[in-house]
Short mmCIF file of N, CA and C in Angstrom, two decimals:
data_model
loop_
_atom_site.label_atom_id
_atom_site.label_comp_id
_atom_site.label_asym_id
_atom_site.label_seq_id
_atom_site.Cartn_x
_atom_site.Cartn_y
_atom_site.Cartn_z
N MET A 402 126.39 113.27 139.29
CA MET A 402 125.11 112.51 138.99
C MET A 402 124.95 113.86 137.59
N LEU A 403 124.40 113.07 136.46
CA LEU A 403 124.67 114.39 135.49
C LEU A 403 123.74 115.60 135.38
N ASP A 404 124.17 116.87 134.97
CA ASP A 404 122.74 117.51 135.16
C ASP A 404 122.15 117.50 133.64
N VAL A 405 121.04 117.30 133.87
CA VAL A 405 120.12 116.94 132.81
C VAL A 405 120.27 118.40 131.32
N LYS A 406 119.81 119.34 132.82
CA LYS A 406 119.87 120.63 132.00
C LYS A 406 120.38 121.05 131.22
N GLN A 407 122.15 120.83 131.73
CA GLN A 407 123.47 121.28 130.92
C GLN A 407 123.88 119.90 129.92
N CYS A 408 122.94 118.92 129.90
CA CYS A 408 123.30 118.29 129.00
C CYS A 408 122.33 118.50 128.18
N LEU A 409 120.50 118.83 128.38
CA LEU A 409 119.77 119.09 127.08
C LEU A 409 121.06 120.58 126.68
N ASN A 410 121.06 121.73 127.57
CA ASN A 410 121.65 122.52 126.32
C ASN A 410 123.10 122.02 125.94
N ASP A 411 123.90 121.36 126.16
CA ASP A 411 125.01 120.69 125.02
C ASP A 411 124.20 120.31 123.85
N ALA A 412 123.64 119.34 124.14
CA ALA A 412 122.63 119.22 123.14
C ALA A 412 122.08 120.13 122.07
N GLN A 413 121.30 120.85 122.88
CA GLN A 413 121.15 122.11 121.94
C GLN A 413 121.71 122.99 121.21
N GLU A 414 123.39 123.26 121.86
CA GLU A 414 124.29 124.05 121.28
C GLU A 414 124.86 123.35 120.16
N MET A 415 124.44 121.99 119.84
CA MET A 415 125.81 121.08 118.82
C MET A 415 123.98 120.71 117.56
N MET A 416 123.25 121.06 118.14
CA MET A 416 122.12 120.95 116.86
C MET A 416 122.57 122.55 116.14
N GLU A 417 122.31 123.30 116.93
CA GLU A 417 122.73 125.36 116.70
C GLU A 417 123.60 125.10 115.59
N MET A 418 125.23 124.55 115.97
CA MET A 418 125.88 124.81 115.27
C MET A 418 125.82 123.53 114.12
N ALA A 419 125.09 123.24 113.85
CA ALA A 419 125.20 122.35 113.01
C ALA A 419 123.98 123.25 111.87
N ILE A 420 123.00 123.70 112.07
CA ILE A 420 122.37 125.00 111.00
C ILE A 420 123.36 125.80 111.03
N MET A 421 124.09 126.43 111.71
CA MET A 421 124.84 127.64 111.44
C MET A 421 125.86 126.83 110.00
N HIS A 422 126.25 126.05 110.97
CA HIS A 422 127.70 125.33 109.44
C HIS A 422 126.86 125.70 108.62
N LEU A 423 125.66 124.93 108.07
CA LEU A 423 124.30 124.61 106.76
C LEU A 423 123.86 125.91 106.83
N GLU A 424 123.83 126.64 107.02
CA GLU A 424 123.57 127.59 106.26
C GLU A 424 124.64 128.89 105.71
N ASP A 425 125.97 128.76 106.18
CA ASP A 425 126.60 129.36 105.25
C ASP A 425 127.30 127.75 104.47
N GLU A 426 127.32 127.45 104.76
CA GLU A 426 127.38 126.06 103.39
C GLU A 426 126.63 126.24 102.44
N PHE A 427 125.12 127.16 102.37
CA PHE A 427 123.92 127.42 101.62
C PHE A 427 124.70 128.52 100.96
N ALA A 428 124.98 129.20 101.66
CA ALA A 428 125.91 130.75 100.80
C ALA A 428 127.10 131.09 100.35
N HIS A 429 127.51 129.49 100.14
CA HIS A 429 129.16 128.99 99.10
C HIS A 429 128.46 128.49 98.09
N ILE A 430 126.73 128.87 97.78
CA ILE A 430 126.40 127.57 96.45
C ILE A 430 125.59 128.68 96.03
N ARG A 431 126.01 128.74 94.41
CA ARG A 431 125.94 130.09 93.84
C ARG A 431 124.50 129.70 93.36
N ALA A 432 123.82 130.50 93.27
CA ALA A 432 122.41 130.37 93.20
C ALA A 432 121.81 131.02 91.59
N GLY A 433 122.90 131.71 91.26
CA GLY A 433 122.77 132.26 89.36
C GLY A 433 122.78 134.12 90.16
N LYS A 434 122.89 134.71 91.70
CA LYS A 434 122.52 135.67 91.53
C LYS A 434 124.34 135.79 92.13
N ALA A 435 124.75 136.93 92.19
CA ALA A 435 125.79 138.24 92.94
C ALA A 435 125.59 137.26 94.19
N ASN A 436 126.67 136.99 94.65
CA ASN A 436 126.80 136.96 96.53
C ASN A 436 128.92 137.16 96.46
N VAL A 437 128.76 138.03 97.57
CA VAL A 437 130.83 138.15 97.38
C VAL A 437 130.66 137.09 98.89
N LYS A 438 129.63 136.53 99.33
CA LYS A 438 130.21 135.30 100.01
C LYS A 438 130.81 134.15 99.44
N LEU A 439 130.51 134.30 97.33
CA LEU A 439 131.37 133.10 96.67
C LEU A 439 132.51 133.49 96.76
N LEU A 440 133.08 134.47 97.18
CA LEU A 440 134.85 134.86 96.79
C LEU A 440 134.99 134.60 98.13
N ASP A 441 134.58 133.69 99.54
CA ASP A 441 135.38 133.65 100.76
C ASP A 441 136.69 132.76 100.82
N ASP A 442 136.28 131.68 99.42
CA ASP A 442 137.66 130.80 99.66
C ASP A 442 138.96 131.81 98.56
N VAL A 443 138.49 132.50 97.74
CA VAL A 443 139.54 132.89 97.07
C VAL A 443 141.05 133.49 98.19
N ARG A 444 142.37 132.97 98.28
CA ARG A 444 143.01 133.10 98.59
C ARG A 444 143.94 134.38 97.48
N VAL A 445 144.14 135.78 97.87
CA VAL A 445 145.10 136.03 96.89
C VAL A 445 146.48 136.66 97.93
N ASP A 446 147.61 136.03 96.33
CA ASP A 446 149.11 136.30 97.20
C ASP A 446 149.39 137.71 97.53
N SER A 447 149.63 138.29 98.60
CA SER A 447 149.51 139.88 99.05
C SER A 447 150.95 140.00 99.79
N TYR A 448 151.97 140.37 99.09
CA TYR A 448 153.12 140.64 99.58
C TYR A 448 154.25 139.17 100.60
N GLY A 449 153.69 138.25 99.62
CA GLY A 449 154.65 137.16 99.98
C GLY A 449 153.31 136.52 100.99
N GLN A 450 152.77 136.74 101.05
CA GLN A 450 151.03 136.11 102.00
C GLN A 450 149.80 135.76 101.76
N LYS A 451 149.72 134.47 101.31
CA LYS A 451 148.05 134.57 100.73
C LYS A 451 146.70 134.50 101.79
N VAL A 452 146.38 135.73 101.36
CA VAL A 452 145.29 136.78 102.70
C VAL A 452 143.77 136.73 101.85
N PRO A 453 142.52 136.42 102.44
CA PRO A 453 141.75 136.62 101.97
C PRO A 453 141.41 137.59 101.01
N LEU A 454 140.88 137.23 100.10
CA LEU A 454 140.31 139.29 98.64
C LEU A 454 140.03 139.79 99.68
N ASN A 455 138.58 139.74 100.71
CA ASN A 455 138.33 140.80 101.45
C ASN A 455 139.35 141.08 102.04
N ASN A 456 140.70 140.95 102.73
CA ASN A 456 141.35 141.45 103.47
C ASN A 456 142.44 142.86 102.38
N VAL A 457 142.52 142.86 101.10
CA VAL A 457 143.44 143.57 100.13
C VAL A 457 141.97 144.15 98.66
N ALA A 458 140.92 144.35 99.49
CA ALA A 458 139.35 144.93 98.41
C ALA A 458 138.49 145.00 99.07
N ALA A 459 137.37 146.41 98.46
CA ALA A 459 136.23 146.10 98.99
C ALA A 459 135.12 145.52 98.32
N LEU A 460 134.52 145.05 98.76
CA LEU A 460 133.75 143.74 98.12
C LEU A 460 131.97 144.44 97.48
N THR A 461 131.08 144.19 96.81
CA THR A 461 130.41 144.91 96.69
C THR A 461 129.40 144.37 95.38
N THR A 462 128.03 144.40 95.20
CA THR A 462 127.46 143.28 94.53
C THR A 462 126.88 144.91 93.63
N PRO A 463 126.31 146.02 92.44
CA PRO A 463 125.84 146.21 92.52
C PRO A 463 124.54 146.83 91.55
N ASP A 464 124.70 145.18 91.61
CA ASP A 464 123.45 144.67 90.30
C ASP A 464 123.39 143.03 90.35
N ALA A 465 122.13 142.54 90.76
CA ALA A 465 121.58 140.73 90.90
C ALA A 465 123.09 139.90 89.82
N ARG A 466 123.64 140.40 89.41
CA ARG A 466 124.31 139.32 88.15
C ARG A 466 125.97 139.56 88.13
N THR A 467 126.70 140.64 88.89
CA THR A 467 127.76 141.48 89.35
C THR A 467 128.44 141.64 90.22
N ILE A 468 128.99 141.36 90.59
CA ILE A 468 130.34 141.67 91.82
C ILE A 468 131.72 141.98 91.42
N ALA A 469 131.94 143.24 92.39
CA ALA A 469 132.81 144.22 91.83
C ALA A 469 133.83 144.20 92.83
N ILE A 470 134.96 144.44 92.47
CA ILE A 470 136.07 144.33 93.57
C ILE A 470 137.17 145.51 92.96
N ARG A 471 137.06 146.51 94.43
CA ARG A 471 137.97 147.60 94.18
C ARG A 471 139.06 147.57 95.30
N PRO A 472 140.26 147.29 94.82
CA PRO A 472 141.68 147.04 95.38
C PRO A 472 142.29 147.99 96.46
N TRP A 473 142.40 147.90 97.34
CA TRP A 473 143.31 149.57 97.90
C TRP A 473 144.00 149.83 97.71
N ASP A 474 144.60 148.92 96.85
CA ASP A 474 146.11 148.83 96.29
C ASP A 474 146.19 148.35 95.18
N LYS A 475 146.61 149.85 93.81
CA LYS A 475 145.75 149.75 92.19
C LYS A 475 147.47 148.56 92.17
N ASN A 476 147.98 148.00 92.89
CA ASN A 476 149.04 147.14 92.37
C ASN A 476 148.80 145.33 92.57
N MET A 477 147.38 145.56 93.55
CA MET A 477 146.93 144.05 93.78
C MET A 477 146.03 143.57 92.42
N ILE A 478 145.74 144.44 91.85
CA ILE A 478 144.64 144.06 90.38
C ILE A 478 145.02 142.49 90.02
N LYS A 479 146.35 142.28 89.52
CA LYS A 479 147.52 141.99 88.51
C LYS A 479 146.76 139.69 89.46
N PRO A 480 147.55 140.42 90.86
CA PRO A 480 147.33 139.21 91.56
C PRO A 480 145.52 138.97 91.89
N ILE A 481 144.26 139.52 92.41
CA ILE A 481 143.39 139.38 92.96
C ILE A 481 142.90 138.72 91.13
N GLU A 482 143.63 139.27 90.43
CA GLU A 482 142.96 138.27 88.77
C GLU A 482 143.03 137.05 88.77
N LYS A 483 144.70 136.99 89.24
CA LYS A 483 145.38 135.35 89.09
C LYS A 483 144.38 135.04 90.39
N ALA A 484 143.76 135.04 91.08
CA ALA A 484 143.75 134.29 92.23
C ALA A 484 142.07 134.08 92.02
N ILE A 485 141.66 134.68 91.54
CA ILE A 485 139.46 134.32 90.85
C ILE A 485 140.31 133.37 89.71
N ILE A 486 141.13 133.51 89.08
CA ILE A 486 141.30 132.48 87.73
C ILE A 486 141.47 131.34 88.09
N ASP A 487 142.37 131.24 89.37
CA ASP A 487 143.13 129.56 89.63
C ASP A 487 141.91 129.17 90.90
N SER A 488 140.95 129.98 91.30
CA SER A 488 139.84 129.53 91.79
C SER A 488 139.01 127.96 91.31
N PRO A 489 138.44 127.61 92.33
CA PRO A 489 137.14 126.22 91.82
C PRO A 489 135.95 127.23 90.53
N LEU A 490 136.05 129.09 91.27
CA LEU A 490 134.80 129.51 90.72
C LEU A 490 134.34 128.90 89.12
N GLY A 491 135.27 129.11 87.79
CA GLY A 491 135.45 128.88 86.68
C GLY A 491 134.41 130.49 86.17
N ILE A 492 135.42 131.15 86.64
CA ILE A 492 134.51 132.55 86.71
C ILE A 492 135.67 133.48 85.93
N MET A 493 135.70 134.16 84.48
CA MET A 493 136.08 135.02 84.70
C MET A 493 136.37 136.62 84.63
N PRO A 494 137.01 136.71 85.23
CA PRO A 494 137.08 138.69 86.06
C PRO A 494 137.39 139.68 84.88
N SER A 495 136.66 141.03 84.92
CA SER A 495 137.20 141.48 83.43
C SER A 495 137.73 142.63 85.22
N ASN A 496 138.95 143.86 84.24
CA ASN A 496 138.79 145.41 85.30
C ASN A 496 138.83 146.19 83.80
N ASN A 497 138.81 147.66 84.44
CA ASN A 497 138.64 148.70 83.89
C ASN A 497 140.61 149.19 84.60
N GLY A 498 141.03 148.97 85.51
CA GLY A 498 142.39 149.71 86.12
C GLY A 498 142.12 150.52 87.51
N GLU A 499 140.91 150.15 87.87
CA GLU A 499 140.67 150.46 88.83
C GLU A 499 139.33 149.46 90.35
N ILE A 500 138.76 148.89 89.10
CA ILE A 500 138.24 147.68 89.17
C ILE A 500 137.32 146.67 88.84
N ILE A 501 137.51 145.41 89.05
CA ILE A 501 137.74 144.09 88.54
C ILE A 501 136.01 143.71 88.71
N ARG A 502 135.81 143.41 87.17
CA ARG A 502 134.03 142.72 87.92
C ARG A 502 134.01 141.22 87.32
N ILE A 503 132.96 140.50 87.77
CA ILE A 503 132.70 139.54 87.86
C ILE A 503 131.32 139.41 87.35
N ALA A 504 131.55 138.61 86.05
CA ALA A 504 129.77 138.84 85.89
C ALA A 504 129.25 137.20 86.00
N ILE A 505 128.63 137.19 86.86
CA ILE A 505 127.18 135.58 87.18
C ILE A 505 126.38 135.23 86.32
N PRO A 506 127.11 134.32 85.31
CA PRO A 506 126.36 134.11 84.28
C PRO A 506 125.55 133.46 84.76
N PRO A 507 123.97 133.06 83.50
CA PRO A 507 123.02 132.78 84.32
C PRO A 507 122.73 130.38 83.94
N LEU A 508 122.64 129.59 85.10
CA LEU A 508 122.15 129.33 85.29
C LEU A 508 121.84 128.08 84.39
N THR A 509 122.19 127.12 83.34
CA THR A 509 121.64 126.37 83.03
C THR A 509 120.47 125.24 83.92
N GLU A 510 119.60 124.84 83.47
CA GLU A 510 118.34 123.72 84.01
C GLU A 510 119.27 123.20 84.36
N GLU A 511 120.20 122.28 84.03
CA GLU A 511 120.25 121.40 84.31
C GLU A 511 122.20 121.16 85.65
N ARG A 512 122.39 122.62 85.79
CA ARG A 512 123.30 123.25 86.81
C ARG A 512 122.22 123.29 87.84
N ARG A 513 121.11 124.14 87.59
CA ARG A 513 120.24 124.97 88.27
C ARG A 513 120.07 123.25 89.70
N ARG A 514 120.13 122.02 88.20
CA ARG A 514 119.29 120.37 89.18
C ARG A 514 120.48 120.07 90.46
N ASP A 515 121.67 120.01 89.47
CA ASP A 515 122.85 119.71 90.27
C ASP A 515 123.23 120.53 91.51
N LEU A 516 122.94 122.24 91.68
CA LEU A 516 122.95 123.16 93.00
C LEU A 516 121.81 121.98 93.53
N VAL A 517 120.41 121.94 93.53
CA VAL A 517 119.87 120.73 94.35
C VAL A 517 119.91 120.15 94.80
N LYS A 518 120.74 119.32 94.43
CA LYS A 518 120.67 117.85 94.78
C LYS A 518 122.52 118.45 95.50
N GLN A 519 123.23 119.35 95.08
CA GLN A 519 123.72 119.40 96.06
C GLN A 519 123.61 120.27 98.03
N SER A 520 122.79 120.66 97.36
CA SER A 520 122.09 121.36 98.42
C SER A 520 121.63 120.40 99.10
N GLY A 521 120.42 119.89 98.47
CA GLY A 521 120.18 118.24 99.58
C GLY A 521 120.92 117.25 99.90
N LYS A 522 122.03 117.50 100.12
CA LYS A 522 123.25 116.27 100.03
C LYS A 522 124.26 117.59 101.89
N SER A 523 124.11 118.56 101.72
CA SER A 523 124.42 119.45 102.46
C SER A 523 123.31 119.88 103.65
N ASN A 524 122.44 119.28 103.34
CA ASN A 524 120.93 119.52 104.41
C ASN A 524 121.11 118.01 104.86
N GLU A 525 120.77 117.00 104.16
CA GLU A 525 121.49 115.39 104.81
C GLU A 525 121.76 115.93 105.86
N ASN A 526 123.62 116.44 105.62
CA ASN A 526 124.22 116.10 106.22
C ASN A 526 124.59 116.55 107.73
N GLY A 527 123.46 117.90 107.49
CA GLY A 527 122.75 118.93 108.96
C GLY A 527 122.36 117.81 109.56
N LYS A 528 121.63 117.06 109.02
CA LYS A 528 120.28 116.98 109.72
C LYS A 528 121.09 115.57 110.65
N ILE A 529 121.95 115.09 109.57
CA ILE A 529 122.74 113.86 110.69
C ILE A 529 123.49 114.68 111.47
N SER A 530 123.84 115.37 111.47
CA SER A 530 124.11 116.62 112.98
C SER A 530 123.95 116.33 113.49
N ILE A 531 122.01 117.10 113.82
CA ILE A 531 121.41 117.44 114.55
C ILE A 531 121.22 116.01 114.90
N ARG A 532 120.73 114.27 114.11
CA ARG A 532 120.55 113.71 115.00
C ARG A 532 121.81 113.73 115.80
N ASN A 533 123.44 113.22 115.49
CA ASN A 533 124.21 112.35 116.21
C ASN A 533 123.93 113.22 117.24
N ALA A 534 123.81 114.45 117.80
CA ALA A 534 123.50 115.26 118.83
C ALA A 534 122.29 114.23 119.98
N ARG A 535 121.55 114.45 119.38
CA ARG A 535 120.32 113.91 119.97
C ARG A 535 120.85 112.73 120.03
N ARG A 536 121.47 111.60 119.58
CA ARG A 536 122.34 110.17 120.25
C ARG A 536 122.97 110.30 121.26
N ASP A 537 123.73 111.48 121.18
CA ASP A 537 124.68 111.99 122.46
C ASP A 537 123.94 111.38 123.37
N ALA A 538 123.40 112.87 123.48
CA ALA A 538 122.84 113.04 124.71
C ALA A 538 121.99 112.63 125.06
N LEU A 539 121.23 111.09 124.44
CA LEU A 539 120.29 110.15 125.04
C LEU A 539 121.28 108.63 125.38
N ASP A 540 122.55 108.63 124.62
CA ASP A 540 123.88 107.47 125.76
C ASP A 540 124.36 108.60 127.15
N GLN A 541 124.08 109.82 126.88
CA GLN A 541 124.09 110.59 128.36
C GLN A 541 123.20 110.35 129.31
N LEU A 542 121.80 110.31 129.08
CA LEU A 542 120.53 109.81 129.55
C LEU A 542 120.73 108.33 130.02
N LYS A 543 120.68 107.49 129.06
CA LYS A 543 121.10 106.42 130.02
C LYS A 543 122.03 106.12 130.84
N LYS A 544 123.15 106.69 130.30
CA LYS A 544 124.36 106.25 131.81
C LYS A 544 123.97 106.99 132.93
N ALA A 545 122.98 108.33 132.78
CA ALA A 545 122.71 108.69 133.65
C ALA A 545 121.92 108.27 134.93
N ILE A 546 121.25 106.96 133.91
CA ILE A 546 119.79 105.89 134.96
C ILE A 546 120.52 105.24 135.87
N LYS A 547 121.98 104.62 134.95
CA LYS A 547 122.82 103.81 136.53
C LYS A 547 123.47 104.12 137.65
N ASP A 548 123.61 105.77 137.35
CA ASP A 548 124.13 106.51 138.44
C ASP A 548 123.29 106.91 138.87
N GLY A 549 121.61 106.54 138.94
CA GLY A 549 121.30 107.18 139.95
C GLY A 549 120.17 108.01 139.85
N LEU A 550 119.46 108.39 138.36
CA LEU A 550 118.99 109.35 136.89
C LEU A 550 117.55 108.02 137.95
N PRO A 551 115.83 109.15 138.36
CA PRO A 551 115.46 109.11 137.95
C PRO A 551 114.96 108.79 136.85
N GLU A 552 113.87 107.34 136.70
CA GLU A 552 112.91 107.08 134.96
C GLU A 552 112.52 108.52 134.40
N ASP A 553 111.62 108.26 135.07
CA ASP A 553 110.60 109.45 135.18
C ASP A 553 111.45 111.16 134.57
N ALA A 554 113.01 111.73 135.39
CA ALA A 554 113.07 112.69 135.19
C ALA A 554 113.70 112.57 133.55
N GLU A 555 114.76 111.19 133.76
CA GLU A 555 115.13 110.83 132.12
C GLU A 555 114.33 111.15 130.75
N LYS A 556 112.60 110.46 131.43
CA LYS A 556 111.86 110.41 130.43
C LYS A 556 111.60 111.45 129.89
N ASP A 557 110.91 112.45 130.61
CA ASP A 557 110.74 114.33 130.50
C ASP A 557 112.17 114.33 129.63
N ALA A 558 113.79 114.53 129.94
CA ALA A 558 114.52 114.54 129.19
C ALA A 558 114.75 114.19 128.07
N GLU A 559 114.01 112.58 127.53
CA GLU A 559 114.02 112.33 125.79
C GLU A 559 112.64 113.13 124.88
N ASP A 560 111.73 113.51 125.89
CA ASP A 560 111.02 114.31 125.34
C ASP A 560 110.88 115.27 125.02
N LYS A 561 111.55 116.56 125.88
CA LYS A 561 112.29 117.26 125.47
C LYS A 561 113.57 117.56 124.63
N LEU A 562 114.32 116.39 123.96
CA LEU A 562 115.51 116.17 123.50
C LEU A 562 114.75 116.28 122.12
N GLN A 563 113.92 115.10 121.99
CA GLN A 563 112.82 115.06 120.79
C GLN A 563 112.48 116.35 120.35
N LYS A 564 111.74 117.47 121.01
CA LYS A 564 111.06 119.08 120.77
C LYS A 564 112.45 119.33 120.06
N LEU A 565 113.79 119.27 120.99
CA LEU A 565 114.56 120.19 120.25
C LEU A 565 114.96 119.40 118.80
N HIS A 566 115.11 118.04 118.80
CA HIS A 566 115.44 117.07 117.64
C HIS A 566 114.99 117.59 115.88
N ASP A 567 113.44 118.12 117.16
CA ASP A 567 112.27 118.36 115.58
C ASP A 567 112.79 119.35 115.57
N LYS A 568 112.27 120.11 115.93
CA LYS A 568 112.52 121.69 115.75
C LYS A 568 114.08 122.14 114.85
N TYR A 569 115.06 121.75 115.05
CA TYR A 569 115.82 122.39 114.36
C TYR A 569 116.46 121.42 112.89
N ILE A 570 115.49 119.83 112.87
CA ILE A 570 115.20 119.09 112.17
C ILE A 570 114.38 120.19 110.59
N LYS A 571 112.84 120.84 111.52
CA LYS A 571 112.45 121.74 110.81
C LYS A 571 113.10 122.59 109.96
N LYS A 572 114.19 122.81 111.26
CA LYS A 572 114.67 124.92 111.02
C LYS A 572 115.19 123.77 109.37
N ALA A 573 116.36 123.26 109.37
CA ALA A 573 117.17 122.60 108.02
C ALA A 573 115.76 122.50 106.64
N ASP A 574 115.71 121.79 107.46
CA ASP A 574 114.50 121.25 105.95
C ASP A 574 114.01 123.08 105.08
N GLU A 575 113.68 123.68 106.23
CA GLU A 575 112.65 125.26 105.96
C GLU A 575 114.40 126.02 105.15
N LEU A 576 115.08 125.92 105.29
CA LEU A 576 117.09 126.79 105.26
C LEU A 576 116.61 125.79 103.44
N PHE A 577 116.10 124.27 103.88
CA PHE A 577 117.07 123.70 102.16
C PHE A 577 115.47 124.13 101.04
N ALA A 578 114.56 124.10 102.17
CA ALA A 578 113.04 124.87 100.87
C ALA A 578 114.07 125.97 99.98
N GLU A 579 114.54 126.76 101.08
CA GLU A 579 114.17 128.48 100.87
C GLU A 579 115.46 127.99 99.47
N LYS A 580 116.64 127.53 99.79
CA LYS A 580 117.71 127.66 98.98
C LYS A 580 117.83 126.90 97.88
N GLU A 581 116.39 125.88 97.82
CA GLU A 581 116.31 124.92 96.51
C GLU A 581 115.40 126.16 95.48
N LYS A 582 114.49 126.63 96.32
CA LYS A 582 113.35 128.23 95.36
C LYS A 582 114.30 129.36 94.95
N GLU A 583 115.37 129.29 95.81
CA GLU A 583 116.20 130.47 95.40
C GLU A 583 116.93 129.76 93.76
N ILE A 584 117.18 128.35 94.00
CA ILE A 584 117.90 127.98 93.07
C ILE A 584 117.37 127.56 91.82
N MET A 585 116.02 127.40 91.64
CA MET A 585 115.41 126.75 91.19
C MET A 585 114.69 128.65 90.47
N THR A 586 114.42 129.54 91.02
CA THR A 586 114.36 130.59 90.59
C THR A 586 114.89 131.58 89.26
N ILE A 587 114.47 131.97 87.82
CA ILE A 587 115.20 132.34 87.03
C ILE A 587 115.36 133.83 87.53
#
């Protein structure tokens, strides 16, 4: 017979993972401010292997519009610059022989609206994942009734599941509102 508590825990875990994924996606959306997470997907050719940029250099944000990259090996400056230029970021790095600087240009109004739309799509995908977790748990509960689970226990579990669903949907909407505000702030 189905363990109702385990079913609810599994659903909550799936919803939590959807929120974590949403937070990660929002972190990678450029909001006109310098954020080292923008460089997470940049891979540098280091001694014949493609490695993440943070494995070959220290990444910092000295101010709101600049990312500073200090390679641990001076010979890595050219490969790091090439990796940034080849990345889909569309930003030109500059260097002084020791530090590579990336100036984050201010966003245009049109670009801000596009980023809000992109964030909205990510938010909707996160909410779909949350709904799918609820649906899967509901399916398990319906099957459990056939296996002998009392109907009142199933109804209680459904109520708890709905409350979990509402909590995580609200959290996703709050994250989106926060990201939208960040993007639209000049």
